[in-house]
XYZ file of C-alpha atoms in Angstrom:
197
model
C 7.421 -27.972 -31.757
C 8.158 -24.479 -30.445
C 8.294 -20.841 -32.085
C 10.568 -18.313 -30.474
C 12.725 -15.559 -31.412
C 16.026 -16.238 -32.643
C 19.331 -15.438 -30.214
C 23.232 -15.741 -31.298
C 23.282 -19.098 -29.560
C 20.995 -20.381 -33.062
C 23.374 -19.181 -35.580
C 25.984 -22.655 -35.597
C 21.640 -24.715 -36.266
C 20.818 -21.697 -39.026
C 23.843 -21.570 -40.502
C 23.554 -25.742 -41.357
C 20.179 -25.194 -42.863
C 21.400 -22.670 -45.005
C 24.825 -23.879 -46.274
C 23.043 -26.563 -48.391
C 21.131 -23.524 -50.427
C 24.155 -21.684 -50.687
C 26.442 -23.998 -51.956
C 24.443 -26.359 -54.136
C 21.173 -24.318 -55.213
C 20.402 -20.819 -56.849
C 17.787 -20.282 -54.037
C 19.860 -17.988 -52.690
C 22.127 -15.198 -54.927
C 24.766 -15.279 -52.076
C 28.091 -17.199 -53.360
C 30.019 -18.032 -49.812
C 28.402 -19.402 -46.798
C 29.099 -16.823 -43.905
C 31.391 -17.584 -40.925
C 29.348 -18.478 -37.233
C 30.386 -14.697 -36.433
C 28.535 -13.070 -39.749
C 25.928 -15.208 -38.954
C 25.707 -14.378 -35.200
C 26.249 -10.502 -36.502
C 23.160 -10.651 -39.393
C 20.586 -12.215 -36.784
C 21.752 -9.270 -33.925
C 21.667 -6.712 -36.381
C 17.679 -7.428 -37.486
C 16.653 -7.966 -34.088
C 17.129 -4.456 -33.359
C 14.550 -3.783 -36.124
C 12.736 -6.754 -37.056
C 11.649 -10.515 -35.778
C 13.888 -13.277 -36.556
C 12.114 -16.790 -35.247
C 13.429 -20.303 -35.449
C 11.181 -23.146 -35.326
C 11.630 -26.161 -32.901
C 10.368 -29.720 -33.736
C 11.639 -32.650 -31.481
C 14.383 -30.232 -30.049
C 16.496 -29.403 -33.230
C 15.615 -26.505 -35.220
C 14.221 -27.105 -38.518
C 14.082 -23.533 -40.328
C 13.265 -20.223 -39.863
C 12.140 -17.407 -40.915
C 12.985 -13.343 -40.393
C 12.177 -9.867 -41.866
C 14.005 -7.066 -43.357
C 13.713 -3.266 -44.993
C 12.131 -3.160 -48.673
C 14.026 -0.335 -49.390
C 15.943 2.426 -47.319
C 13.343 5.444 -48.091
C 11.576 6.436 -45.388
C 8.032 6.045 -47.269
C 9.188 2.458 -47.195
C 8.938 1.882 -43.208
C 5.532 0.217 -43.378
C 6.912 -2.499 -45.933
C 9.234 -5.474 -44.765
C 11.250 -7.830 -46.943
C 10.312 -11.768 -46.274
C 12.906 -14.439 -45.741
C 12.452 -18.117 -44.801
C 14.821 -21.512 -45.154
C 13.462 -24.150 -44.174
C 15.556 -27.840 -43.207
C 15.804 -29.678 -46.999
C 14.574 -32.826 -45.394
C 11.788 -31.583 -44.459
C 9.996 -30.489 -47.066
C 5.826 -31.223 -46.853
C 5.714 -30.426 -42.675
C 4.031 -27.207 -43.125
C 7.020 -25.742 -41.106
C 7.140 -22.995 -43.655
C 3.651 -22.167 -42.869
C 3.852 -22.229 -39.268
C 6.744 -19.638 -39.869
C 5.028 -17.030 -41.767
C 1.978 -17.454 -39.304
C 4.153 -16.158 -37.103
C 6.187 -14.292 -38.405
C 3.246 -11.673 -40.304
C 1.704 -11.874 -36.405
C 4.560 -10.038 -34.746
C 5.027 -7.768 -37.826
C 1.254 -6.520 -37.770
C 2.028 -5.526 -34.136
C 4.697 -3.463 -35.719
C 2.279 -1.990 -37.889
C 3.593 -3.358 -41.013
C 1.383 -2.824 -44.158
C 3.419 -5.109 -46.711
C 5.500 -7.968 -47.327
C 7.239 -9.032 -49.927
C 9.474 -11.958 -51.056
C 11.834 -11.874 -53.605
C 12.559 -15.503 -55.268
C 14.117 -16.746 -58.049
C 12.787 -18.209 -60.609
C 12.043 -20.244 -61.930
C 10.707 -22.070 -58.206
C 7.749 -23.574 -58.474
C 7.350 -24.828 -54.255
C 8.228 -21.382 -53.403
C 6.186 -19.461 -55.762
C 3.404 -21.514 -54.887
C 3.795 -21.620 -51.771
C 3.839 -17.749 -51.517
C 0.438 -18.222 -53.136
C -0.894 -20.392 -50.702
C -0.180 -17.967 -48.119
C -1.694 -14.945 -49.816
C 0.731 -13.815 -51.534
C 0.089 -12.530 -54.998
C 3.064 -11.905 -57.643
C 4.458 -8.281 -58.994
C 6.610 -8.790 -61.541
C 9.824 -10.445 -62.980
C 13.317 -9.245 -63.739
C 14.858 -10.685 -65.990
C 18.600 -12.567 -65.844
C 19.236 -9.852 -63.113
C 21.193 -12.664 -60.897
C 24.511 -14.373 -61.740
C 25.538 -17.561 -60.279
C 26.375 -20.981 -61.373
C 27.946 -19.688 -64.756
C 24.351 -18.785 -65.228
C 21.661 -15.828 -65.236
C 18.593 -16.125 -62.860
C 15.222 -14.387 -63.087
C 14.129 -12.973 -60.032
C 10.326 -12.611 -59.039
C 8.369 -10.519 -56.399
C 5.358 -11.499 -54.582
C 3.830 -8.977 -52.301
C 0.828 -9.142 -49.066
C -0.805 -6.319 -47.503
C -1.547 -7.348 -43.988
C -2.301 -4.241 -42.555
C -5.004 -1.077 -42.727
C -4.184 1.505 -45.217
C -6.767 3.674 -43.449
C -4.874 3.962 -40.585
C -1.704 4.346 -41.074
C 0.330 4.151 -37.311
C 4.434 4.369 -36.806
C 6.306 1.372 -37.106
C 7.322 -0.671 -33.851
C 10.880 -1.495 -34.178
C 11.151 -5.655 -32.833
C 13.056 -4.694 -30.353
C 10.985 -1.749 -28.880
C 8.319 -4.214 -28.491
C 7.425 -5.927 -24.487
C 8.996 -9.901 -24.829
C 5.881 -10.517 -22.665
C 3.661 -8.841 -25.749
C 5.952 -11.319 -28.347
C 5.855 -14.406 -26.157
C 2.007 -14.103 -26.133
C 1.689 -13.607 -29.523
C 3.896 -16.655 -30.404
C 2.126 -18.682 -28.388
C -0.917 -17.734 -29.635
C 0.221 -18.817 -33.140
C 1.827 -21.734 -32.170
C -2.309 -23.024 -30.856
C -3.331 -22.214 -34.100
C 0.036 -23.738 -35.539
C -0.755 -27.310 -33.689
C -4.728 -26.914 -36.276
C -2.107 -26.641 -39.259
C -0.106 -29.794 -38.299
C -3.032 -32.297 -38.073
């Protein structure tokens, strides 16, 4: 098993995981599956400022997770919204926990303070998963997303990962030396092996 930084070469495998969520579920509010070129652009745009990670198991990409901007005002620079998707046939194998563990470790290196998850409600699996990762419930927006001819609620969950008493400038992901990223991923991988047992 390996967790590494995504590249545009991963876009096709990422799309294969994401497409069923778009076409068959309300887990994402996106209506249309992005094109390969669109997904490649999303990966590269994300990596300019935030981490985008993929999980490989037995040579196959089985999940991915990335961070993005929480809000546009400068005061929100220390906050991130997280997104995570795993192959729907691999639920229950701790892939999500492993991806989040690696992602949050890198966000801490960047001096991020808070992470947020936006979840279609009800989604008991995702809400429970985030609770187990230390997220707490913030609130619910009622009937705010319209997909598959019906309205859906959306909840926000949050987790504090930083040191509020020592606020340092946020370091864009692209500015962190690759050797430091690889070292962090390797250290988190050692911890991940304990999770899988």
